[in-house]
Tab-separated table of C-alpha atoms and ligand atoms in Angstrom:
chain	number	residue	atom	x	y	z
N	1	MET	CA	-63.267	7.049	25.372
N	2	ASP	CA	-59.293	6.096	23.726
N	3	ASP	CA	-56.217	7.890	23.676
N	4	GLU	CA	-56.632	9.178	19.796
N	5	THR	CA	-60.299	11.035	20.755
N	6	ALA	CA	-59.010	11.514	24.608
N	7	HIS	CA	-57.695	15.114	23.184
N	8	ARG	CA	-60.927	16.288	21.417
N	9	PRO	CA	-63.664	18.831	22.090
N	10	LYS	CA	-66.597	16.920	23.073
N	11	ARG	CA	-68.908	16.800	20.158
N	12	ARG	CA	-72.523	17.777	19.877
N	13	VAL	CA	-75.336	14.435	19.235
N	14	ALA	CA	-75.836	15.245	15.686
N	15	THR	CA	-72.375	14.938	14.539
N	16	THR	CA	-71.397	11.871	16.990
N	17	LEU	CA	-74.595	10.422	15.788
N	18	THR	CA	-72.964	10.796	12.617
N	19	HIS	CA	-69.869	10.204	12.991
N	20	ALA	CA	-69.277	7.296	15.664
N	21	GLY	CA	-68.756	3.912	15.662
N	22	ARG	CA	-67.083	4.226	12.582
N	23	ASP	CA	-63.533	3.531	11.086
N	24	PRO	CA	-62.943	3.856	7.580
N	25	SER	CA	-59.364	3.415	7.759
N	26	ALA	CA	-59.593	0.084	9.139
N	27	PHE	CA	-62.258	-0.975	6.485
N	28	HIS	CA	-60.294	-0.381	2.767
N	29	GLY	CA	-62.133	3.162	3.236
N	30	PHE	CA	-66.077	2.065	3.525
N	31	ILE	CA	-67.699	4.633	4.536
N	32	ASN	CA	-69.637	1.343	7.074
N	33	PRO	CA	-68.332	-0.852	9.117
N	34	PRO	CA	-68.559	-4.808	7.597
N	35	VAL	CA	-71.728	-7.190	8.996
N	36	VAL	CA	-69.497	-9.456	10.346
N	37	HIS	CA	-71.467	-13.214	10.881
N	38	ALA	CA	-68.794	-15.185	13.223
N	39	SER	CA	-68.177	-17.213	15.619
N	40	THR	CA	-64.907	-19.082	14.944
N	41	VAL	CA	-62.012	-16.624	15.212
N	42	LEU	CA	-58.483	-17.438	13.975
N	43	TYR	CA	-55.078	-17.158	16.590
N	44	PRO	CA	-51.712	-17.505	14.973
N	45	ASN	CA	-50.706	-20.090	17.655
N	46	VAL	CA	-51.726	-22.313	19.909
N	47	LYS	CA	-50.828	-19.881	22.672
N	48	GLY	CA	-52.643	-17.164	21.303
N	49	THR	CA	-55.545	-18.969	22.751
N	50	ARG	CA	-54.125	-19.228	26.238
N	51	THR	CA	-53.354	-15.495	26.375
N	52	ARG	CA	-56.295	-14.310	23.986
N	53	THR	CA	-54.511	-11.088	23.636
N	54	GLN	CA	-55.859	-10.327	20.590
N	55	ARG	CA	-59.142	-8.076	19.907
N	56	TYR	CA	-61.871	-10.556	18.808
N	57	THR	CA	-61.887	-13.595	20.247
N	58	TYR	CA	-64.769	-15.281	19.635
N	59	GLY	CA	-68.379	-14.371	18.299
N	60	ARG	CA	-70.070	-13.884	21.236
N	61	SER	CA	-67.143	-11.775	22.865
N	62	GLY	CA	-67.768	-9.111	20.032
N	63	THR	CA	-66.742	-8.108	16.755
N	64	PRO	CA	-66.546	-4.852	14.508
N	65	THR	CA	-70.936	-4.842	13.881
N	66	THR	CA	-71.078	-5.126	18.149
N	67	ASP	CA	-67.553	-2.354	18.587
N	68	ALA	CA	-69.563	0.199	16.340
N	69	LEU	CA	-72.500	0.326	18.092
N	70	CYS	CA	-71.441	0.042	21.526
N	71	ASP	CA	-69.096	2.703	20.474
N	72	VAL	CA	-72.241	4.460	19.617
N	73	MET	CA	-74.125	4.118	22.579
N	74	ASN	CA	-71.066	5.197	24.690
N	75	GLU	CA	-70.837	8.394	23.435
N	76	LEU	CA	-74.354	8.960	23.617
N	77	GLU	CA	-74.952	8.330	27.251
N	78	GLY	CA	-71.420	8.996	28.483
N	79	SER	CA	-71.017	5.521	29.225
N	80	GLU	CA	-67.830	3.684	29.199
N	81	LYS	CA	-69.384	0.389	27.728
N	82	THR	CA	-72.223	-0.986	26.715
N	83	VAL	CA	-73.681	-4.342	26.476
N	84	LEU	CA	-75.927	-5.131	23.701
N	85	ALA	CA	-78.451	-7.681	24.206
N	86	PRO	CA	-81.106	-9.727	22.058
N	87	THR	CA	-84.203	-8.095	23.142
N	88	GLY	CA	-84.789	-4.748	25.169
N	89	LEU	CA	-86.214	-7.326	27.459
N	90	ALA	CA	-83.316	-9.108	28.238
N	91	ALA	CA	-81.224	-5.691	28.354
N	92	CYS	CA	-83.964	-4.980	31.461
N	93	THR	CA	-83.547	-8.668	33.552
N	94	VAL	CA	-79.508	-9.119	32.550
N	95	ALA	CA	-79.227	-5.411	34.179
N	96	LEU	CA	-81.025	-6.694	36.877
N	97	ALA	CA	-80.085	-10.568	37.825
N	98	SER	CA	-76.366	-8.816	37.473
N	99	ALA	CA	-76.918	-6.293	40.333
N	100	VAL	CA	-78.855	-8.899	43.277
N	101	ASN	CA	-77.906	-11.913	44.892
N	102	ALA	CA	-80.231	-14.075	47.221
N	103	GLY	CA	-81.324	-12.594	50.455
N	104	ASP	CA	-81.101	-8.909	48.769
N	105	ARG	CA	-84.060	-6.040	48.316
N	106	VAL	CA	-84.501	-4.821	45.493
N	107	LEU	CA	-87.267	-1.692	44.633
N	108	ILE	CA	-88.648	-1.490	41.301
N	109	THR	CA	-90.895	1.217	40.194
N	110	ASP	CA	-94.518	0.216	40.140
N	111	ASN	CA	-94.731	1.518	35.898
N	112	VAL	CA	-92.109	-0.890	35.322
N	113	TYR	CA	-92.441	-2.218	31.759
N	114	HIS	CA	-94.459	-5.226	33.065
N	115	PRO	CA	-92.409	-7.941	31.813
N	116	THR	CA	-89.337	-6.713	33.227
N	117	ARG	CA	-92.103	-6.816	36.938
N	118	SER	CA	-93.069	-10.593	35.873
N	119	PHE	CA	-88.430	-11.309	35.557
N	120	ALA	CA	-88.720	-10.034	39.226
N	121	ASP	CA	-91.652	-11.440	40.120
N	122	GLY	CA	-90.788	-15.079	38.549
N	123	PHE	CA	-87.178	-15.980	38.294
N	124	LEU	CA	-85.469	-12.919	41.453
N	125	ARG	CA	-88.171	-14.454	43.681
N	126	ARG	CA	-87.394	-17.936	42.485
N	127	PHE	CA	-83.649	-17.061	43.367
N	128	GLY	CA	-84.191	-15.514	46.570
N	129	VAL	CA	-84.667	-12.336	46.212
N	130	GLU	CA	-86.619	-9.638	48.089
N	131	VAL	CA	-88.803	-7.792	45.251
N	132	VAL	CA	-90.985	-4.538	46.244
N	133	TYR	CA	-92.894	-2.070	44.216
N	134	PHE	CA	-93.127	1.184	44.876
N	135	ASP	CA	-95.372	4.277	43.881
N	136	PRO	CA	-92.562	6.361	42.003
N	137	LEU	CA	-94.428	9.924	42.811
N	138	ASP	CA	-94.120	9.046	46.370
N	139	HIS	CA	-90.740	9.720	47.625
N	140	ALA	CA	-92.075	9.295	51.567
N	141	ALA	CA	-92.693	5.376	50.525
N	142	PHE	CA	-89.498	5.389	48.878
N	143	ASP	CA	-87.420	6.177	51.432
N	144	ARG	CA	-88.914	3.495	54.054
N	145	GLU	CA	-88.363	1.289	51.219
N	146	LEU	CA	-84.754	2.181	51.774
N	147	GLU	CA	-84.560	2.073	55.202
N	148	LYS	CA	-85.268	-1.861	55.227
N	149	GLY	CA	-81.955	-1.847	52.464
N	150	ALA	CA	-81.822	-2.423	48.915
N	151	ALA	CA	-79.013	-3.596	46.681
N	152	ALA	CA	-80.636	-2.607	43.293
N	153	ALA	CA	-83.379	0.155	42.815
N	154	PHE	CA	-84.642	0.060	38.916
N	155	PHE	CA	-86.568	3.310	37.517
N	156	GLU	CA	-88.185	3.922	34.513
N	157	ALA	CA	-89.491	7.308	33.743
N	158	PRO	CA	-91.995	8.560	32.516
N	159	GLY	CA	-94.012	5.353	32.800
N	160	SER	CA	-94.153	3.872	29.117
N	161	LEU	CA	-98.280	3.445	29.904
N	162	THR	CA	-99.080	5.841	32.437
N	163	PHE	CA	-96.985	8.471	31.923
N	164	GLU	CA	-96.123	9.445	35.320
N	165	VAL	CA	-93.363	11.473	35.881
N	166	ALA	CA	-90.530	10.179	38.509
N	167	ASP	CA	-88.151	13.230	39.819
N	168	ILE	CA	-84.638	11.033	38.924
N	169	PRO	CA	-82.384	12.925	40.349
N	170	TYR	CA	-84.151	12.475	43.916
N	171	LEU	CA	-84.552	8.907	43.735
N	172	ASN	CA	-81.616	8.161	42.150
N	173	ALA	CA	-79.347	9.582	45.175
N	174	ARG	CA	-81.576	8.545	47.833
N	175	ALA	CA	-80.978	4.780	46.455
N	176	LYS	CA	-77.133	5.603	45.968
N	177	ALA	CA	-76.777	6.673	49.650
N	178	ALA	CA	-78.100	3.712	50.651
N	179	GLY	CA	-75.787	1.556	48.746
N	180	ALA	CA	-77.988	0.352	45.669
N	181	THR	CA	-77.040	-0.336	42.298
N	182	THR	CA	-79.379	2.468	40.048
N	183	MET	CA	-80.544	1.542	37.030
N	184	ILE	CA	-83.549	2.935	34.578
N	185	ASP	CA	-84.833	1.602	31.344
N	186	ASN	CA	-84.626	5.123	29.559
N	187	THR	CA	-86.190	3.873	26.252
N	188	TRP	CA	-89.428	6.369	26.243
N	189	ALA	CA	-86.530	9.773	26.181
N	190	THR	CA	-83.743	7.787	24.069
N	191	PRO	CA	-80.276	9.037	25.405
N	192	LEU	CA	-80.668	12.293	22.963
N	193	TYR	CA	-83.331	13.295	25.583
N	194	PHE	CA	-82.425	12.033	28.736
N	195	ARG	CA	-78.690	11.262	29.821
N	196	PRO	CA	-79.020	8.864	33.323
N	197	LEU	CA	-75.661	8.431	34.005
N	198	GLU	CA	-74.905	12.163	34.178
N	199	HIS	CA	-77.246	12.266	37.224
N	200	GLY	CA	-75.548	9.305	38.852
N	201	VAL	CA	-77.313	6.815	37.700
N	202	ASP	CA	-75.282	3.325	37.328
N	203	LEU	CA	-76.896	2.027	34.355
N	204	SER	CA	-78.717	2.973	31.648
N	205	ILE	CA	-81.370	0.775	29.408
N	206	HIS	CA	-82.813	1.032	26.498
N	207	ALA	CA	-85.140	-1.739	24.143
N	208	ALA	CA	-83.578	-0.315	20.939
N	209	THR	CA	-86.220	-1.990	19.604
N	210	LYS	CA	-87.527	1.522	19.398
N	211	TYR	CA	-86.845	4.409	18.954
N	212	ILE	CA	-83.254	3.462	18.442
N	213	ALA	CA	-83.742	0.997	15.551
N	214	GLY	CA	-86.532	3.095	14.540
N	215	HIS	CA	-88.267	0.887	11.857
N	216	SER	CA	-90.160	-2.246	13.598
N	217	ASP	CA	-88.326	-4.457	11.977
N	218	LEU	CA	-85.763	-5.815	14.848
N	219	LEU	CA	-85.487	-6.533	18.504
N	220	LEU	CA	-82.318	-5.093	20.223
N	221	GLY	CA	-81.451	-4.045	24.143
N	222	THR	CA	-78.851	-2.150	25.280
N	223	VAL	CA	-77.228	-1.411	29.123
N	224	SER	CA	-74.586	1.091	29.659
N	225	GLY	CA	-72.909	2.248	32.460
N	226	ASN	CA	-69.464	2.772	33.545
N	227	GLY	CA	-67.186	0.151	36.600
N	228	GLU	CA	-68.121	-2.240	38.018
N	229	ALA	CA	-71.599	-2.009	37.930
N	230	ILE	CA	-71.545	-2.599	33.916
N	231	ALA	CA	-68.946	-4.985	34.619
N	232	LYS	CA	-71.000	-7.472	36.469
N	233	VAL	CA	-74.009	-6.780	33.803
N	234	ARG	CA	-70.899	-8.196	31.065
N	235	LYS	CA	-70.197	-11.389	33.635
N	236	THR	CA	-73.680	-12.338	33.517
N	237	TRP	CA	-74.554	-11.500	29.820
N	238	ASP	CA	-71.178	-13.484	29.337
N	239	ASP	CA	-73.057	-16.170	31.618
N	240	TRP	CA	-76.357	-16.142	30.334
N	241	GLY	CA	-74.627	-16.699	26.525
N	242	GLU	CA	-76.753	-13.579	24.903
N	243	ASN	CA	-75.432	-12.653	21.709
N	244	VAL	CA	-77.259	-10.554	18.788
N	245	GLY	CA	-77.000	-11.373	15.141
N	246	PRO	CA	-75.021	-9.305	13.483
N	247	ASP	CA	-77.956	-8.170	10.747
N	248	ASP	CA	-79.785	-6.353	13.886
N	249	VAL	CA	-77.044	-4.832	14.988
N	250	TYR	CA	-76.464	-3.502	11.898
N	251	ALA	CA	-79.957	-1.869	11.303
N	252	THR	CA	-79.721	-1.055	14.491
N	253	LEU	CA	-76.746	0.872	13.831
N	254	ARG	CA	-78.112	2.424	10.683
N	255	GLY	CA	-81.125	3.677	12.968
N	256	THR	CA	-78.717	5.606	15.184
N	257	ARG	CA	-77.627	7.798	12.314
N	258	THR	CA	-81.187	9.196	11.353
N	259	LEU	CA	-82.035	9.491	15.275
N	260	HIS	CA	-81.652	13.376	15.903
N	261	VAL	CA	-83.407	13.737	12.417
N	262	ARG	CA	-86.399	11.293	13.549
N	263	MET	CA	-86.807	12.013	16.925
N	264	PRO	CA	-88.027	15.848	16.965
N	265	HIS	CA	-90.345	15.493	14.134
N	266	PHE	CA	-91.863	13.267	16.797
N	267	GLU	CA	-92.050	15.652	18.507
N	268	ARG	CA	-93.205	18.073	16.867
N	269	ASN	CA	-96.088	15.672	15.760
N	270	ALA	CA	-97.094	14.350	19.066
N	271	ARG	CA	-97.110	17.784	20.364
N	272	LEU	CA	-100.153	19.084	17.223
N	273	VAL	CA	-101.885	15.547	18.103
N	274	ALA	CA	-101.667	16.079	22.064
N	275	GLU	CA	-102.576	20.286	21.727
N	276	TRP	CA	-106.210	19.112	19.694
N	277	LEU	CA	-106.560	16.394	21.880
N	278	ASP	CA	-106.273	18.486	25.257
N	279	ALA	CA	-108.770	21.183	23.347
N	280	ASP	CA	-111.591	18.490	22.164
N	281	PRO	CA	-114.171	18.519	24.962
N	282	ARG	CA	-114.686	14.881	24.478
N	283	VAL	CA	-110.866	14.078	26.067
N	284	GLY	CA	-110.368	13.488	29.941
N	285	LYS	CA	-106.587	13.994	30.257
N	286	VAL	CA	-103.941	14.110	28.365
N	287	LEU	CA	-100.512	12.497	29.839
N	288	TYR	CA	-97.669	13.983	27.091
N	289	PRO	CA	-95.143	15.274	29.489
N	290	ALA	CA	-94.047	17.589	27.378
N	291	LEU	CA	-97.452	19.163	27.106
N	292	PRO	CA	-97.763	22.478	29.942
N	293	GLY	CA	-100.325	21.698	32.978
N	294	ALA	CA	-99.527	17.344	32.120
N	295	PRO	CA	-98.970	15.325	34.971
N	296	GLY	CA	-94.972	15.355	35.160
N	297	HIS	CA	-94.710	18.152	33.201
N	298	ALA	CA	-92.188	20.818	35.597
N	299	LEU	CA	-90.587	17.466	36.095
N	300	TRP	CA	-90.128	16.605	32.192
N	301	LYS	CA	-88.549	20.069	31.992
N	302	ARG	CA	-86.159	20.475	34.563
N	303	ASP	CA	-84.693	16.528	33.768
N	304	PHE	CA	-85.746	16.484	29.907
N	305	ASP	CA	-84.355	18.052	26.456
N	306	GLY	CA	-87.236	16.670	24.399
N	307	ALA	CA	-89.886	14.043	24.298
N	308	SER	CA	-90.654	11.501	21.768
N	309	GLY	CA	-93.977	10.680	20.480
N	310	LEU	CA	-95.867	8.345	22.988
N	311	PHE	CA	-98.219	9.032	25.135
N	312	ALA	CA	-102.101	8.297	26.653
N	313	ILE	CA	-105.033	9.561	26.829
N	314	THR	CA	-108.168	9.293	28.603
N	315	PHE	CA	-111.602	10.179	27.793
N	316	LYS	CA	-114.793	11.711	29.739
N	317	GLY	CA	-117.401	9.870	31.167
N	318	ARG	CA	-117.049	6.535	28.686
N	319	THR	CA	-117.702	2.967	29.234
N	320	GLU	CA	-114.495	1.251	27.893
N	321	ASP	CA	-116.798	-0.519	25.336
N	322	GLU	CA	-117.499	2.740	23.810
N	323	ILE	CA	-114.053	3.926	23.610
N	324	MET	CA	-112.420	0.918	22.071
N	325	LYS	CA	-114.979	0.704	19.560
N	326	MET	CA	-113.333	4.271	18.757
N	327	VAL	CA	-109.858	2.842	18.819
N	328	ASP	CA	-111.184	-0.317	16.376
N	329	SER	CA	-112.402	2.514	13.675
N	330	LEU	CA	-108.932	4.506	13.403
N	331	GLU	CA	-107.863	4.221	9.986
N	332	LEU	CA	-103.995	5.633	10.462
N	333	PHE	CA	-103.709	3.798	13.686
N	334	GLY	CA	-102.111	0.488	13.775
N	335	ILE	CA	-103.380	-1.632	16.575
N	336	GLY	CA	-100.303	-2.586	18.217
N	337	ALA	CA	-98.648	-2.945	21.473
N	338	SER	CA	-94.947	-1.027	20.802
N	339	TRP	CA	-94.117	1.664	19.589
N	340	GLY	CA	-90.497	4.469	18.740
N	341	GLY	CA	-91.134	2.978	14.761
N	342	PHE	CA	-91.874	5.483	11.878
N	343	GLU	CA	-95.996	4.603	11.989
N	344	SER	CA	-98.702	5.316	14.155
N	345	LEU	CA	-100.378	3.019	16.941
N	346	ALA	CA	-102.958	2.904	19.545
N	347	THR	CA	-103.713	0.678	21.875
N	348	MET	CA	-105.774	0.185	25.322
N	349	PRO	CA	-103.552	-1.472	28.066
N	350	VAL	CA	-105.183	-3.326	31.029
N	351	VAL	CA	-103.247	-0.884	33.430
N	352	ASN	CA	-104.034	-2.668	36.988
N	353	LYS	CA	-102.984	-5.856	35.488
N	354	PHE	CA	-99.874	-4.977	35.843
N	355	ARG	CA	-99.096	-2.658	39.221
N	356	SER	CA	-98.969	-3.554	42.843
N	357	ALA	CA	-98.346	0.056	44.772
N	358	LYS	CA	-100.768	2.007	43.685
N	359	ALA	CA	-103.667	1.238	40.932
N	360	TRP	CA	-104.729	3.535	38.361
N	361	PRO	CA	-108.158	4.672	38.750
N	362	ASP	CA	-110.160	2.108	37.245
N	363	ASP	CA	-113.064	4.648	35.641
N	364	GLU	CA	-110.468	6.200	33.423
N	365	PRO	CA	-109.810	3.429	30.582
N	366	LEU	CA	-106.675	4.713	29.430
N	367	VAL	CA	-105.824	4.807	25.002
N	368	ARG	CA	-101.883	4.897	24.564
N	369	LEU	CA	-101.201	6.304	21.165
N	370	ASN	CA	-97.966	6.048	19.610
N	371	ILE	CA	-97.480	9.126	16.934
N	372	GLY	CA	-95.392	8.773	13.884
N	373	LEU	CA	-94.058	10.108	11.136
N	374	GLU	CA	-97.439	10.833	9.415
N	375	ASP	CA	-98.720	13.979	8.752
N	376	PRO	CA	-100.381	15.355	11.948
N	377	ALA	CA	-102.672	16.486	10.463
N	378	ASP	CA	-103.840	13.239	9.300
N	379	LEU	CA	-103.803	11.779	12.296
N	380	ILE	CA	-105.451	14.535	13.449
N	381	GLU	CA	-108.600	14.088	11.042
N	382	ASP	CA	-108.133	10.070	12.102
N	383	LEU	CA	-108.773	10.329	15.835
N	384	ASP	CA	-111.480	13.206	14.884
N	385	ARG	CA	-113.133	11.047	13.125
N	386	ALA	CA	-112.985	8.360	15.293
N	387	MET	CA	-114.474	9.958	17.797
N	388	ALA	CA	-117.676	10.462	16.103
N	389	HIS	CA	-118.116	6.652	17.300
N	390	LEU	CA	-118.292	8.172	21.022
T	1	LIG	C1	-90.453	0.960	28.240
T	1	LIG	C2	-90.137	-1.044	27.647
T	1	LIG	N1	-89.110	-1.399	28.345
T	1	LIG	C3	-88.757	-2.824	27.254
T	1	LIG	C4	-89.293	-2.931	26.493
T	1	LIG	C5	-88.858	-4.326	25.784
T	1	LIG	O1	-88.433	-4.215	24.799
T	1	LIG	P1	-88.685	-5.585	23.626
T	1	LIG	O2	-89.692	-5.855	23.188
T	1	LIG	O3	-87.406	-4.913	22.615
T	1	LIG	O4	-88.323	-6.942	24.625
T	1	LIG	C6	-90.151	-2.728	25.819
T	1	LIG	C7	-91.234	-3.059	24.590
T	1	LIG	O5	-92.792	-3.035	24.629
T	1	LIG	C8	-91.173	-1.029	26.601
T	1	LIG	O6	-92.065	-0.938	26.050
């Protein structure tokens, strides 16, 4: 918050999303910030290149376009600074790398997005970091690992394949007490429905690729935080030479303007589809934390302000081949591994390829559904027709 905004009453999220990151008076009255394509920034004289006191110094260090998106994210997350990364994965990896040194231990939730796991197993281990995965629901095991030391702890809730809801306030408080820097992949909830910094988490990370940008047409990541934790992220980000092209930054900013309009719609559609699935005798579990009776519902209700449109289901007594045939016959759901866009998607992840602390039951193959903005009645009809193959 700068001096000009310090006096202002705290705005509600819809107002923030409409007004943050805009300063028409700085751009000849134009409502939106310019899309600044830039490497070189000129200085008035050589002394200026040495003191670097002017606001913009080089394309990679920030532009009015990147500042606008960072301002929006800072207002949403309650953070001092946001770093923009070229992908959601790059946001996860830069945050992790910033918080550990050779010889440190890092604790990572077993349900973490699997390329983040791959970075930890490969890059971090190669540089002498001990990587330990923990079952997010097993508090005793987590506490035991903390006793052995942890420089950082990485959370994700709910998991984006299996949708366990970790008790983030508990895990975070324990990790902080043990001296760890804490961070969470907050992509599922968006900052509208979960604000990690309010729970004491140091860094909130998003694949803005998903809901924040919202249109399945770009990749972008964000890391938001305060103090030393985000300063270290910024330093690692600088050292790695990360940058995001201005068109993708602008398109993400444009996405933020309707985030509060889209999210409740995703939740409403997902609830209707999840409730219909829950009542169908062919369906085993509906792993949608917003659904009463679903795993993690009580914690979701306690800590989250809403739910997005991504969840998974299992089927009763069906083989993987039968379920695959059903998914292949869906007409409105594209077969795709991403989520958070306007369109519905279905996928069948091989969960145990990416687990080590606790295996997912082999006899419960998962179908993950990203519920989009179609009419939910059409989505339900599509599922019903495809499920006739079971
Ligand atoms: C939970 C989660 N985090 C991070 C990412 C990575 O985002 P990106 O594809 O922008 O690298 C994904 C992508 O699917 C994801 O599902």
